[in-house]
XYZ file of C-alpha atoms in Angstrom:
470
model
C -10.785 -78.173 -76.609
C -6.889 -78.583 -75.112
C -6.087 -77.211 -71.845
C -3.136 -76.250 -70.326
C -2.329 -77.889 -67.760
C 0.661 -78.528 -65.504
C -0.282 -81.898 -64.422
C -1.827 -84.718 -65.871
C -3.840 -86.364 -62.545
C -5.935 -82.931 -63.116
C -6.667 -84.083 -66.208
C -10.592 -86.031 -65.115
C -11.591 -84.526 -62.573
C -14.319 -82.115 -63.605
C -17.373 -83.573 -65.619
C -16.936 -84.584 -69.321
C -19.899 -82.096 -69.816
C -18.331 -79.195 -68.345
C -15.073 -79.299 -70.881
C -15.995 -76.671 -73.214
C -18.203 -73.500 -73.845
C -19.266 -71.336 -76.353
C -17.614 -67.945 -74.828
C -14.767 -68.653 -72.498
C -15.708 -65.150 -70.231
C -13.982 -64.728 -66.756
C -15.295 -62.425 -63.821
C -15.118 -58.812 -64.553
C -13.038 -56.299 -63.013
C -15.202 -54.020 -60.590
C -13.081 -50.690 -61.732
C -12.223 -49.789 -58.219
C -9.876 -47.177 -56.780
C -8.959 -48.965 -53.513
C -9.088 -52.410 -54.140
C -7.325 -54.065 -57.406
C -8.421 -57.474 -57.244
C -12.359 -56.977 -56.771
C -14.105 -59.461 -59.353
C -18.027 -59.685 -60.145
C -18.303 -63.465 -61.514
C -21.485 -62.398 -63.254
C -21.549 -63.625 -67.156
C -19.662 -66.052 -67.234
C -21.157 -69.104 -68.909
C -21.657 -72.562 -67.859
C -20.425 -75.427 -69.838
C -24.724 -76.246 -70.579
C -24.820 -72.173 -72.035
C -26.001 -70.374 -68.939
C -24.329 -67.638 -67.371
C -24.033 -66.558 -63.629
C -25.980 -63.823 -62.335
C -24.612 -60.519 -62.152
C -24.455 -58.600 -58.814
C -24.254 -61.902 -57.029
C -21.270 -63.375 -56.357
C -18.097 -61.226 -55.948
C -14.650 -62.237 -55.313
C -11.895 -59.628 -53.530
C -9.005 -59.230 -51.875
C -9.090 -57.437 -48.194
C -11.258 -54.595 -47.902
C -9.316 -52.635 -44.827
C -8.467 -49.286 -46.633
C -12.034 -49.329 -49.174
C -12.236 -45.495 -49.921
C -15.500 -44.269 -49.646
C -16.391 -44.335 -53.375
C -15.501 -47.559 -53.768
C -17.624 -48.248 -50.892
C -20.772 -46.867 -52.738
C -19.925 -48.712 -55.685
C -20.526 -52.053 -53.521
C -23.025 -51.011 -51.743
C -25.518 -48.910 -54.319
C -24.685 -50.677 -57.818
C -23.650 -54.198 -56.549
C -25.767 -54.469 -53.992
C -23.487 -56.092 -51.057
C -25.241 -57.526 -48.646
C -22.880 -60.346 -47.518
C -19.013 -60.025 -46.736
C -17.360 -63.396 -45.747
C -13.935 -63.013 -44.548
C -11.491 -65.903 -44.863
C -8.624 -64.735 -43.099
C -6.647 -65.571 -39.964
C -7.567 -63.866 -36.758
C -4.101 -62.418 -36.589
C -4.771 -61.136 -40.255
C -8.499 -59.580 -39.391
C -7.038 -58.007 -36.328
C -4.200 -56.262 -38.421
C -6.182 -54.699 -40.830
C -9.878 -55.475 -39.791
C -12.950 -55.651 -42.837
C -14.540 -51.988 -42.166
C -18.523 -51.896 -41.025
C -20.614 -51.230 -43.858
C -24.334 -50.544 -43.184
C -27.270 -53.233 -44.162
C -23.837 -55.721 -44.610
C -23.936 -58.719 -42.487
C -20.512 -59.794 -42.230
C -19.253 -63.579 -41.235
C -15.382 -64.214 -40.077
C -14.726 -67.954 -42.053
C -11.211 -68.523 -41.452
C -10.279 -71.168 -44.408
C -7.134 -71.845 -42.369
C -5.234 -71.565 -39.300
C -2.066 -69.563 -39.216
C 0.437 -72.720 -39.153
C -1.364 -73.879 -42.529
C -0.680 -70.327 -44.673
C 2.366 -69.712 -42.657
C 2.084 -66.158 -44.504
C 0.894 -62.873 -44.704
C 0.104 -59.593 -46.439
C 0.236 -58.059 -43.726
C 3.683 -55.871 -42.149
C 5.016 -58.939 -39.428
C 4.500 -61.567 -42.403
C 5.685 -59.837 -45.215
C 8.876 -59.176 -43.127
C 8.823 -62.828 -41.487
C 8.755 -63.736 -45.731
C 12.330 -62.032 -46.232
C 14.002 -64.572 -43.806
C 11.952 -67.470 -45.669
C 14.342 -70.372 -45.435
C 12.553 -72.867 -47.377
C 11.595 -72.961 -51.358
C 9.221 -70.654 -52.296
C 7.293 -72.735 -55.005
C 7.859 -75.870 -52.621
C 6.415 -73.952 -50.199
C 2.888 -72.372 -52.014
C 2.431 -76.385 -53.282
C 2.436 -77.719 -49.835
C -0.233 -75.263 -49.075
C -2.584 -75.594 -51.637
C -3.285 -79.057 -51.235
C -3.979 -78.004 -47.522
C -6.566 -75.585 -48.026
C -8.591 -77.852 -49.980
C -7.550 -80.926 -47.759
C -7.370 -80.779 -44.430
C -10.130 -80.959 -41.995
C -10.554 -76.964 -41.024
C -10.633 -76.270 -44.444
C -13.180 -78.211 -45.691
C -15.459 -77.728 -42.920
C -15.240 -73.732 -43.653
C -15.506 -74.163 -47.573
C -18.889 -75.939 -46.434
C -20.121 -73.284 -44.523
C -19.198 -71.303 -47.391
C -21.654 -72.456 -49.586
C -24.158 -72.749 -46.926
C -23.744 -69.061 -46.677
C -24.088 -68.640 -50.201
C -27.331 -71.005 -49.797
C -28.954 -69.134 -47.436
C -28.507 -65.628 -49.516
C -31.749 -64.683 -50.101
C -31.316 -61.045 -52.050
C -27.935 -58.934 -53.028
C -24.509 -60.088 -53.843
C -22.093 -62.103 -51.659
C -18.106 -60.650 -51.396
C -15.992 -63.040 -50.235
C -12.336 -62.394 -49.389
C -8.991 -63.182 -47.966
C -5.704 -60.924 -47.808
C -4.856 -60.342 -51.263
C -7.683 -62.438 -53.441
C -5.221 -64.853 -54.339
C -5.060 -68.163 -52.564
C -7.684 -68.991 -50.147
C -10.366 -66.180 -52.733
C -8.792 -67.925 -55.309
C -9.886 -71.287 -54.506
C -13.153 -70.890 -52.849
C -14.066 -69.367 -56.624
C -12.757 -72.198 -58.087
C -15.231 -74.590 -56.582
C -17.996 -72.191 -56.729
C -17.581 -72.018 -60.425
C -17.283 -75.439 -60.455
C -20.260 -76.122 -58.508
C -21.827 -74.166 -61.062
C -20.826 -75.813 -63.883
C -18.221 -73.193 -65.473
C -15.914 -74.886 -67.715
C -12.124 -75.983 -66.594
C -10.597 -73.620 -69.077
C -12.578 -70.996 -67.875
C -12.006 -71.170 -64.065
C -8.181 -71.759 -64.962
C -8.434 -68.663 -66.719
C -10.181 -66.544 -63.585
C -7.633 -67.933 -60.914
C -4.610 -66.532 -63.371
C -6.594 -63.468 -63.739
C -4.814 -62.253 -60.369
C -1.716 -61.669 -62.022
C -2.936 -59.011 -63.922
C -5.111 -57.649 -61.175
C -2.330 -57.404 -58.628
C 0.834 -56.736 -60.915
C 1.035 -52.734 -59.577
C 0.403 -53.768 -56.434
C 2.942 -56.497 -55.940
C 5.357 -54.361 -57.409
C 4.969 -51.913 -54.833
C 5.189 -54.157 -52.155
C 8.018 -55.586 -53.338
C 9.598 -52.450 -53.973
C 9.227 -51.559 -50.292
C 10.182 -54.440 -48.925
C 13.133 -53.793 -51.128
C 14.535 -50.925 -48.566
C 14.604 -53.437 -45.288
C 17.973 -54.081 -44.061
C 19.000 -57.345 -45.476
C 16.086 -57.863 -48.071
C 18.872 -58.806 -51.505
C 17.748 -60.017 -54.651
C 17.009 -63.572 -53.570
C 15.177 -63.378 -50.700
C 12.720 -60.508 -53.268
C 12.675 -63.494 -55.569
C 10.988 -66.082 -53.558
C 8.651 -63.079 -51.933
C 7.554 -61.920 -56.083
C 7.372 -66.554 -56.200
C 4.886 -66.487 -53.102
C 2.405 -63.440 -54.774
C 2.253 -65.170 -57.869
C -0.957 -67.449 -58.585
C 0.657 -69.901 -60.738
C -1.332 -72.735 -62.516
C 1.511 -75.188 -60.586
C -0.959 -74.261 -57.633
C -4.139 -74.788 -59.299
C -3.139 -78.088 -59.971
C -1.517 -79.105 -56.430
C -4.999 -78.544 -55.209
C -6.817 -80.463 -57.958
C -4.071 -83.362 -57.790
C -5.445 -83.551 -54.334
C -8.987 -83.756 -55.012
C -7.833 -86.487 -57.920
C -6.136 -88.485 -55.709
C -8.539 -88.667 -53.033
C -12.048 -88.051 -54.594
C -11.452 -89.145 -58.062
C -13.477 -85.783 -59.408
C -14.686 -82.499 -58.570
C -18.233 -83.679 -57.876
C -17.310 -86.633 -55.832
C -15.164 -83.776 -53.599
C -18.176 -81.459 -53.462
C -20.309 -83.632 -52.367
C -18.380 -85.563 -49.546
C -15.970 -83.310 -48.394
C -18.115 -80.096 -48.629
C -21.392 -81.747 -48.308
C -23.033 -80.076 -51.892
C -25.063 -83.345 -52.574
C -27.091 -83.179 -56.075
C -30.294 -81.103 -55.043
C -27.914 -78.523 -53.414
C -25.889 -78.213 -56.540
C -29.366 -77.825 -58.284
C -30.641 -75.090 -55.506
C -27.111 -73.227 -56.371
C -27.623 -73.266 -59.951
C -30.918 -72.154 -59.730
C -29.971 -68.981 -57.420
C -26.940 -68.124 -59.328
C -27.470 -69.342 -63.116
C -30.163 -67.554 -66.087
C -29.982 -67.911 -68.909
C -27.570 -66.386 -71.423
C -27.861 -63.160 -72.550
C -27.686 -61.785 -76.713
C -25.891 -58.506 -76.350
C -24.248 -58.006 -79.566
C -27.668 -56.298 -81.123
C -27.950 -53.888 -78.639
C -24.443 -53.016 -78.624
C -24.218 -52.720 -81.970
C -27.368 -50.400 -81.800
C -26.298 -48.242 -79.403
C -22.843 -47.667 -81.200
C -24.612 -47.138 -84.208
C -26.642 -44.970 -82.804
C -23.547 -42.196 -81.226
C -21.768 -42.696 -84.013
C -24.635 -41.220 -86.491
C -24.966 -38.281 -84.340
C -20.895 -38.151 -84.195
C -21.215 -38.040 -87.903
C -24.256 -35.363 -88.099
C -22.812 -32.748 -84.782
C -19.385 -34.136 -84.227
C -17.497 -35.850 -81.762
C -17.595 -34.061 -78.349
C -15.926 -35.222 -75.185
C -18.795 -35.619 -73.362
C -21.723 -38.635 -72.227
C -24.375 -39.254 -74.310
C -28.381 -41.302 -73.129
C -30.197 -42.914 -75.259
C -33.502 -43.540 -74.434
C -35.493 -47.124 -75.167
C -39.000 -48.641 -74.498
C -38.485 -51.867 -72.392
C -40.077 -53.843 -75.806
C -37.209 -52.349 -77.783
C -34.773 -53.709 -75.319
C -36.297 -56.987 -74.723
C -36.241 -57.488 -78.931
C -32.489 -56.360 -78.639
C -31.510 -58.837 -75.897
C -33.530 -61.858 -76.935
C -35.811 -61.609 -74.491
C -39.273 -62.996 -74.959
C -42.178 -60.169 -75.207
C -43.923 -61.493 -71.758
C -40.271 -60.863 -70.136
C -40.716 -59.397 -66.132
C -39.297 -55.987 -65.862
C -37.257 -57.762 -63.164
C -35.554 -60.707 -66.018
C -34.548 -57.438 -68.097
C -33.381 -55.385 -65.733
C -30.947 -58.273 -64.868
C -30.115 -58.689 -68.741
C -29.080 -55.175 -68.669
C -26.508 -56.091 -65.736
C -25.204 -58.301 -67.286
C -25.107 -56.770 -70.843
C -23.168 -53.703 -68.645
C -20.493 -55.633 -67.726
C -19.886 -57.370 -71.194
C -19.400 -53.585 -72.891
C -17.858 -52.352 -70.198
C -14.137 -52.576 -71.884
C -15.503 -50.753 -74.525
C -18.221 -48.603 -74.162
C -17.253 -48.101 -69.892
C -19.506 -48.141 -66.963
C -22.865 -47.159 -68.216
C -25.766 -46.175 -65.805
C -28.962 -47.538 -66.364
C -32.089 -46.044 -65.199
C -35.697 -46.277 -66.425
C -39.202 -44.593 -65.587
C -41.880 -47.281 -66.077
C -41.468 -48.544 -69.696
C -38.603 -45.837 -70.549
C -35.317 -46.940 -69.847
C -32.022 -44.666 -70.476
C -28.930 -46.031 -71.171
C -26.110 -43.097 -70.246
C -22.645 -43.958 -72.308
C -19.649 -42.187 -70.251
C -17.506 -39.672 -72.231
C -14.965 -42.146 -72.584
C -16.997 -44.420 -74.083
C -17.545 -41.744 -76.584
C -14.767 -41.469 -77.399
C -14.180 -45.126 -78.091
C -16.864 -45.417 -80.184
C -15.283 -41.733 -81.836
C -11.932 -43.184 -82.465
C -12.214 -47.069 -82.887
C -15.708 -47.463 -85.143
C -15.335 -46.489 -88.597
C -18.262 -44.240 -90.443
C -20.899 -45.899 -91.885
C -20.444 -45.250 -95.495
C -23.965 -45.340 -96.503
C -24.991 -42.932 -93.900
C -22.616 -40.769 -94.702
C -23.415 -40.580 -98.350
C -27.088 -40.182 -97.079
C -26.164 -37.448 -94.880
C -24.218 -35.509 -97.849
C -27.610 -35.817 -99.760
C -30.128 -35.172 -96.597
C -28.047 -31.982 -96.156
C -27.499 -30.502 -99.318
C -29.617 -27.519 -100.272
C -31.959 -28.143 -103.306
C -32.394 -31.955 -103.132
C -35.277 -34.232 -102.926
C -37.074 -37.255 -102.332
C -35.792 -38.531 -105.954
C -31.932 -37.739 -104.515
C -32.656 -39.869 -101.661
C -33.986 -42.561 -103.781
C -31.057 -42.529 -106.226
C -28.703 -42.765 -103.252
C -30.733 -45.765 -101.554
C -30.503 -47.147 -105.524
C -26.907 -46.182 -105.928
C -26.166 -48.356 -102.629
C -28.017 -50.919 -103.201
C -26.502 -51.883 -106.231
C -22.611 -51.603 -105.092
C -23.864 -54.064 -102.435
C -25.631 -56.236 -105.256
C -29.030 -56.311 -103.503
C -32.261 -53.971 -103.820
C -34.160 -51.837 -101.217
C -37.722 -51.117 -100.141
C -39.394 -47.921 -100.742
C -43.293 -47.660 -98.759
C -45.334 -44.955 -98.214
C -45.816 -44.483 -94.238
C -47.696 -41.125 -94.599
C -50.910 -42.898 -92.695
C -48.660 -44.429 -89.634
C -46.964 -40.828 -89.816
C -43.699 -41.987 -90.616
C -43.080 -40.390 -94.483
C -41.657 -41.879 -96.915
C -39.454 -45.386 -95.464
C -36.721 -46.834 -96.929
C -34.536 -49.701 -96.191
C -32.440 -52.196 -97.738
C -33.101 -55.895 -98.897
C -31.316 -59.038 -97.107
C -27.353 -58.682 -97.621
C -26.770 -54.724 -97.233
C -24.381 -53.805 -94.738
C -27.142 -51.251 -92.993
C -30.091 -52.939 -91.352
C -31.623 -49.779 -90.620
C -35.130 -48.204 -91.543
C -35.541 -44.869 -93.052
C -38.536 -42.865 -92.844
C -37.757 -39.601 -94.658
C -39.844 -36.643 -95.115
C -39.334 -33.593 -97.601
C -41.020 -29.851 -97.156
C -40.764 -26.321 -97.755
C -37.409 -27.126 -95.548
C -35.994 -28.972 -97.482
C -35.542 -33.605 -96.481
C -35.121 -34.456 -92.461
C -35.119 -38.194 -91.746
C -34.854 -40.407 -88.726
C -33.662 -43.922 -88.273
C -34.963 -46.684 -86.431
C -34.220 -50.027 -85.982
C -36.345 -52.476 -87.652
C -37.641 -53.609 -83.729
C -37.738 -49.760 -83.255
C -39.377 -49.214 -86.398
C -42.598 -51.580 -85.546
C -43.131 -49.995 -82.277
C -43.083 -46.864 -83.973
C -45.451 -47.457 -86.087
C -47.616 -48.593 -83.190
């Protein structure tokens, strides 16, 4: 695999091993009202096919100015129990980290104010407008700084002492915006943690998205100070970029100096090999399979979007923890504990799609609640199932039988030149079942029943089907 790169010293210095992955996957958004740049790193993989943990390890800009929802969502779903600020005392006493309750927080400066020589907050931003000096020139001296110079390094080692130590709950680290100092101290965690180059490239650019609205305000106020023309706006939009230039000033540094990544871990941060292992070990499972149970569960809304309608509304659907387990790839013996963390991180893959679900469970019974507007994705993006539909016009119809149902599984079968499976499940109670033969397009299992009513039918999954039956 190629990577981009603006500099060719970068080019050795993470492990051979750790050049390419199966699923490049960067940190997710935490959809948050008050702060843009809030990332859980959980799911993404490892260059050996793990993933990270999710809930652990979250990455954010400044928290001054959280709303109280988005407070909640920290505290209640990702479980915060850590904040490490790595800002400048003149930055923590302009717009100080609020108090949050069962959160131990730990002040980490990653630099002294001479070394960032900027701010987000109202003196720097103005002190940026009379910038003299090259903006770009400027953010490369820097970078090579924070990962450089003594301070520095002697904070990014308590860093991952901190992270070390964490015993339960999810560490937030943060500096002003998420960008720079954030920026990098993810960088080497990933790293530590074996994430593909690509990959971590690909979660430092990530800010440019994150931030884009933001910045643009900023800038747009900043705008409306006497004196602030076009130029002096130019090298302030330079500075709140996070360009790859960066990235690589920084690992240039680490090149030249340490030769590779693990070489700099080890003696400038002091992550020796059985700390790298204890890391792994808190932070790392092992990959999760979510497409079956995403595909399930969209299968499943979109049959009853085919048999009520779509309505703008949620939807839960209900599992045993077996069910789920056969879904996720899970083994059978699997702790409740090992898939309720599969479900985390199964929550935050779907999330673009299917939106925040909320996951709850009594005992063995777990409910997976699909937001309307996940719905409504499913409504508008996921085509009907042609073979359920033609089984729904026959299921439906007045008059028709057991026989129609067979000559519709027959019809179907043969326009997808395979057979089907007809069985008699009166004894395990589950009528007459029906399913197709390898190479269908429908993996599902029929068990279809005909009375003085007329046909009703339900449809399991084949995993779904065996417990059924149990």
């Amino acid at each position: 695999m190629t990577f981009k790169k603006n500099s060719s010293a970068a080019d050795s210095i993470f492990d051979k091993t750790a050049g390419d992955c199966h699923e490049n996957m960067t940190g997710t958004r935490i959809p948050l009202e008050s702060l843009p740049n809030t990332r859980d790193l959980g799911g993404i993989r490892t260059a050996d096919g793990r993933i990270i943990r999710p809930h652990r390890l979250v990455r954010s800009g400044a928290l001054a100015g959280i709303s109280d929802a988005d407070r909640e969502i920290l505290l209640n779903e990702y479980n915060v129990k850590t904040v490490i600020d790595f800002r400048t005392d003149t930055e923590r006493e302009e717009k100080p980290d609020p108090e949050m309750e069962g959160v131990r927080l730990i002040i980490d400066p990653i630099a002294e104010e001479e070394t960032m020589g900027i701010t987000r907050g109202r003196q720097g931003l103005l002190e940026l407008l009379n910038l003299k000096q090259d903006a770009d020139a400027l953010m490369l001296k820097i970078y090579p700084e924070l990962v450089g110079s003594e301070l520095s390094q002697k904070h990014y080692a308590r860093f991952f002492e901190y992270l070390l130590a964490q015993e339960e709950g999810a560490v937030l680290w943060h500096c002003s915006a998420g960008k720079d100092r954030a920026g990098l101290g993810s960088a080497l965690v990933l790293a530590a943690l074996g994430v593909p180059e690509s990959v971590i490239r690909a979660d430092y650019l990530l800010t440019n998205d994150y931030l884009q609205a933001a910045n643009r305000q900023l800038v747009a106020q900043l705008s409306k100070v006497p004196g602030a023309d076009e130029e002096k706006l130019a090298k302030i939009k330079t500075i709140f970029d996070a360009k790859e230039a960066y990235l690589d000033s920084a690992l240039d540094y680490i090149k030249n100096k340490y030769g590779t990544m693990r070489e700099y871990l080890e003696k400038a941060l002091g992550m020796d090999e059985a700390k790298l292992r204890k890391l792994q070990q808190m932070y790392l499972m092992e990959a999760v399979e979510t497409g079956a149970l995403k595909k399930h569960m969209i299968d499943t809304v979109k049959e009853w979007q085919l048999k009520i309608g779509y309505m703008e509304e949620n939807m839960k659907l209900y599992y045993p923890a077996q069910s789920l387990k056969a879904l996720l790839g899970l083994p059978e013996e699997a702790a409740q504990e090992e898939l309720d963390t599969a479900l985390a991180v199964f929550a935050e893959k779907v999330y673009p799609s299917l939106g925040r679900l909320k996951i709850s469970h009594n005992k063995e019974r777990y409910c997976l609640d699909i937001p309307a507007e996940g719905c409504a994705y499913i409504a508008r993006e996921v085509p009907e199932p042609a073979f359920l539909k033609q089984l729904l016009a026959v299921i439906t119809a007045p008059g028709k039988t057991l026989s129609d149902v067979r000559r519709c599984f027959a019809d179907y079968a043969a326009g997808q030149k395979t057979g089907f499976v007809e069985e008699d499940g009166a004894h395990d109670g589950m009528g007459h079942v029906f399913y197709f033969e390898e190479g269908a397009d429908d993996c599902y299992v029929y068990c279809v029943e005909e009375n003085e009513f007329g046909l009703t039918y339900h449809r399991f999954g084949k995993e779904d089907y065996e417990y059924a039956r149990t």
